[in-house]
Amino acid sequence: MPGVNNLIVLVVEDDDFQRLTLVQMLRVLGVQEVLEAGDGQQALALLSSLSPLISVVICDLEMPNMDGMELLRHAGQAHNPASVIISSSKDQSLLDSVGVMARAYGINLLGVIKKPATLKNLGSLLDRHVPLKRKDVNALKFTLSEVLQGVSDKQFEPFFQPKLDSKTEKLLGAEVLARWYHPEHGLVYPYAFIPQLEKDDHIIGLTMLLLEKAAAACRTWRERGLDLTVSVNISLASLNDTSIANQITDVVRLAGLDPRHMILEITETMIMQEVGPALENLARLRMRGFGLSVDDYGTGYSGLQQLMRVPFTELKIDQGFVTDCSTNAASRTVVESSIAMARRLGLKTVAEGVEGQAEWDILKAAGCDMVQGYFIAKPMDNLMFLNFWTANNANGNGNSNGK
Ligand code: C2E
Ligand code: CA
Ligand code: CA
């Protein structure tokens, strides 16, 4: 379903089991972020603090404290832009009349679901949601100073994309991808801010912010007994400064994570000026225990090839080759030979951009260690990631280290 994955949906439901069921269905439908409230008051607080980020509210009618009707009245009066789906077990005639009421209050009502909701009716109602100014958001161009302000206000959050063992399908870790929770424009993707930051070497502030948040998240996973690693993208350009290795180590350790549980994905977007400082930083980071990954393998400039002398631990094959490796013979050759080369160099291999079973099968047969891509899961927030772990674990891929 196109678009659903960009939605932020708030589920307002006092019954824990029903709320969880809805949350899981939304996840199955591919909704990127689901928020939860147990009554109208909590919902209203979230709506007013997170407007206009919340796109759709799924609302029960009978709840303690503030019921659904009162919530809809307040939301309508506040001109909250979220669309609403009413979900209730009441008679159809009552639901119809609440529907009329909601519209009278100025609510954009997508429809009414008579409990229990099904994936089909939930999905088709979500499809009716027309994102506010979506076109504008896609065309957004932020200035460097706007992005830097967002970084200093800490408006960026890590999203996590699962990495699975390609054979056992066990969850091994996640790659962190930056998302900007923009106060006006909602969820903003990297293409709208990374280029500005990389252009004149301003990426380090964002990198440090994400390193800290990613390390803290991974620490909490590990405290729960989940034996997972976290991968963070580092622009090669930021390794020019020889103090970076120490800064990275400090921020990660301070957040309570042992560097052994973090992998740094080194991405090359520009031709490297100087090899020396980058080599010094990478050697130092490896010495401290960080894993080092060659990102976007197959696309880069020559710099990373020189860096193959660095003790890299992982090679990440670019999605440009992975996505079509089952239909394009040249891509398949690049994929298979990269995997063979990595194995001879003693590197773990990750294929990113796995979008189908056919590609996964080829990768598995070629001996690729890990897979990542939309076919497995899209990047998601920490809460959803923990749900993903639970589901993966329930499928018999347990990786709890039993702590
Ligand atoms: P990347 O490191 O190559 O990350 C993978 C990108 O591919 C992500 O896009 C991810 O959402 C997307 N992707 C994952 N699976 C699939 C798939 O199956 N099919 C397709 N078509 N795409 C898939 P995203 O999140 O938009 O990030 C784009 C790029 O922005 C990243 O590419 C990375 O180079 C950069 N980036 C993101 N976060 C950071 C960061 O914190 N620091 C730095 N330096 N760069 C970042
Ligand atoms: Ca990456
Ligand atoms: Ca990539």
CSV table of N, CA, C and O in Angstrom, one decimal, residues 316-354:
chain,number,residue,atom,x,y,z
A,316,LYS,N,29.4,-4.2,2.9
A,316,LYS,CA,28.0,-4.0,2.7
A,316,LYS,C,27.8,-3.8,1.2
A,316,LYS,O,28.2,-2.8,0.6
A,317,ILE,N,27.1,-4.7,0.5
A,317,ILE,CA,27.0,-4.6,-0.9
A,317,ILE,C,25.9,-3.6,-1.2
A,317,ILE,O,24.8,-3.7,-0.7
A,318,ASP,N,26.1,-2.7,-2.1
A,318,ASP,CA,25.2,-1.7,-2.4
A,318,ASP,C,23.9,-2.2,-3.0
A,318,ASP,O,23.8,-3.2,-3.7
A,319,GLN,N,22.8,-1.5,-2.6
A,319,GLN,CA,21.5,-2.0,-3.0
A,319,GLN,C,21.3,-1.9,-4.5
A,319,GLN,O,20.4,-2.7,-5.0
A,320,GLY,N,22.0,-1.1,-5.1
A,320,GLY,CA,21.9,-1.0,-6.6
A,320,GLY,C,22.2,-2.3,-7.3
A,320,GLY,O,21.6,-2.5,-8.4
A,321,PHE,N,23.0,-3.1,-6.7
A,321,PHE,CA,23.3,-4.5,-7.3
A,321,PHE,C,22.4,-5.5,-6.7
A,321,PHE,O,22.1,-6.5,-7.4
A,322,VAL,N,22.0,-5.3,-5.4
A,322,VAL,CA,21.2,-6.4,-4.8
A,322,VAL,C,19.8,-6.4,-5.3
A,322,VAL,O,19.2,-7.5,-5.6
A,323,THR,N,19.2,-5.3,-5.4
A,323,THR,CA,17.7,-5.2,-5.7
A,323,THR,C,17.3,-5.9,-7.0
A,323,THR,O,16.3,-6.6,-7.0
A,324,ASP,N,18.2,-5.9,-8.0
A,324,ASP,CA,17.8,-6.6,-9.2
A,324,ASP,C,18.7,-7.8,-9.6
A,324,ASP,O,18.8,-8.2,-10.7
A,325,CYS,N,19.3,-8.4,-8.5
A,325,CYS,CA,20.3,-9.4,-8.8
A,325,CYS,C,19.6,-10.7,-9.4
A,325,CYS,O,20.3,-11.6,-9.9
A,326,SER,N,18.3,-10.8,-9.2
A,326,SER,CA,17.7,-12.0,-9.7
A,326,SER,C,17.3,-11.8,-11.2
A,326,SER,O,16.9,-12.8,-11.9
A,327,THR,N,17.3,-10.6,-11.7
A,327,THR,CA,16.8,-10.4,-13.1
A,327,THR,C,18.0,-9.8,-14.0
A,327,THR,O,17.9,-9.8,-15.2
A,328,ASN,N,19.0,-9.3,-13.3
A,328,ASN,CA,20.1,-8.6,-14.1
A,328,ASN,C,21.4,-9.4,-13.8
A,328,ASN,O,21.9,-9.5,-12.7
A,329,ALA,N,21.9,-10.0,-14.9
A,329,ALA,CA,23.0,-10.9,-14.8
A,329,ALA,C,24.3,-10.1,-14.3
A,329,ALA,O,25.1,-10.7,-13.5
A,330,ALA,N,24.4,-8.9,-14.7
A,330,ALA,CA,25.6,-8.1,-14.3
A,330,ALA,C,25.6,-7.9,-12.8
A,330,ALA,O,26.6,-8.0,-12.1
A,331,SER,N,24.4,-7.5,-12.3
A,331,SER,CA,24.3,-7.2,-10.9
A,331,SER,C,24.6,-8.5,-10.1
A,331,SER,O,25.3,-8.5,-9.1
A,332,ARG,N,24.1,-9.6,-10.6
A,332,ARG,CA,24.3,-10.9,-9.9
A,332,ARG,C,25.8,-11.2,-9.9
A,332,ARG,O,26.3,-11.7,-8.8
A,333,THR,N,26.5,-10.9,-11.0
A,333,THR,CA,27.9,-11.2,-11.0
A,333,THR,C,28.6,-10.3,-9.9
A,333,THR,O,29.5,-10.8,-9.2
A,334,VAL,N,28.3,-9.0,-9.8
A,334,VAL,CA,28.9,-8.1,-8.8
A,334,VAL,C,28.6,-8.7,-7.4
A,334,VAL,O,29.5,-8.8,-6.6
A,335,VAL,N,27.4,-9.0,-7.2
A,335,VAL,CA,27.0,-9.5,-5.9
A,335,VAL,C,27.7,-10.8,-5.5
A,335,VAL,O,28.4,-10.9,-4.4
A,336,GLU,N,27.8,-11.7,-6.4
A,336,GLU,CA,28.4,-13.0,-6.1
A,336,GLU,C,29.9,-12.8,-5.9
A,336,GLU,O,30.5,-13.4,-5.0
A,337,SER,N,30.5,-12.0,-6.8
A,337,SER,CA,32.0,-11.9,-6.7
A,337,SER,C,32.3,-11.1,-5.4
A,337,SER,O,33.4,-11.3,-4.8
A,338,SER,N,31.5,-10.1,-5.1
A,338,SER,CA,31.8,-9.3,-3.8
A,338,SER,C,31.8,-10.2,-2.6
A,338,SER,O,32.6,-10.1,-1.7
A,339,ILE,N,30.8,-11.1,-2.6
A,339,ILE,CA,30.7,-12.0,-1.5
A,339,ILE,C,31.9,-13.0,-1.4
A,339,ILE,O,32.5,-13.2,-0.3
A,340,ALA,N,32.3,-13.5,-2.6
A,340,ALA,CA,33.5,-14.3,-2.6
A,340,ALA,C,34.7,-13.6,-2.2
A,340,ALA,O,35.5,-14.1,-1.4
A,341,MET,N,34.9,-12.4,-2.6
A,341,MET,CA,36.0,-11.6,-2.3
A,341,MET,C,36.0,-11.3,-0.8
A,341,MET,O,37.1,-11.5,-0.1
A,342,ALA,N,34.9,-10.9,-0.2
A,342,ALA,CA,34.8,-10.6,1.2
A,342,ALA,C,35.2,-11.8,2.0
A,342,ALA,O,35.9,-11.7,3.0
A,343,ARG,N,34.7,-13.0,1.6
A,343,ARG,CA,35.0,-14.2,2.4
A,343,ARG,C,36.5,-14.4,2.4
A,343,ARG,O,37.1,-14.7,3.4
A,344,ARG,N,37.2,-14.2,1.3
A,344,ARG,CA,38.6,-14.4,1.2
A,344,ARG,C,39.4,-13.4,2.1
A,344,ARG,O,40.5,-13.6,2.6
A,345,LEU,N,38.8,-12.2,2.2
A,345,LEU,CA,39.4,-11.1,3.1
A,345,LEU,C,39.0,-11.3,4.5
A,345,LEU,O,39.4,-10.5,5.4
A,346,GLY,N,38.1,-12.3,4.8
A,346,GLY,CA,37.7,-12.5,6.2
A,346,GLY,C,36.7,-11.5,6.7
A,346,GLY,O,36.5,-11.2,7.9
A,347,LEU,N,35.9,-10.9,5.7
A,347,LEU,CA,34.9,-9.9,6.1
A,347,LEU,C,33.5,-10.6,6.1
A,347,LEU,O,33.2,-11.4,5.3
A,348,LYS,N,32.7,-10.1,7.0
A,348,LYS,CA,31.2,-10.5,7.0
A,348,LYS,C,30.6,-9.8,5.9
A,348,LYS,O,31.0,-8.6,5.6
A,349,THR,N,29.5,-10.4,5.3
A,349,THR,CA,28.9,-9.7,4.2
A,349,THR,C,27.4,-9.4,4.5
A,349,THR,O,26.7,-10.2,5.2
A,350,VAL,N,27.0,-8.2,4.1
A,350,VAL,CA,25.6,-7.7,4.3
A,350,VAL,C,25.1,-7.3,2.9
A,350,VAL,O,25.8,-6.5,2.3
A,351,ALA,N,23.9,-7.8,2.5
A,351,ALA,CA,23.3,-7.3,1.3
A,351,ALA,C,22.2,-6.3,1.8
A,351,ALA,O,21.3,-6.7,2.5
A,352,GLU,N,22.2,-5.1,1.3
A,352,GLU,CA,21.1,-4.2,1.6
A,352,GLU,C,20.3,-4.0,0.4
A,352,GLU,O,20.7,-4.1,-0.7
A,353,GLY,N,19.0,-3.6,0.6
A,353,GLY,CA,18.1,-3.4,-0.5
A,353,GLY,C,17.5,-4.7,-1.0
A,353,GLY,O,17.1,-4.9,-2.2
A,354,VAL,N,17.3,-5.7,-0.1
A,354,VAL,CA,16.7,-7.0,-0.5
A,354,VAL,C,15.2,-6.7,-0.5
A,354,VAL,O,14.5,-6.4,0.5
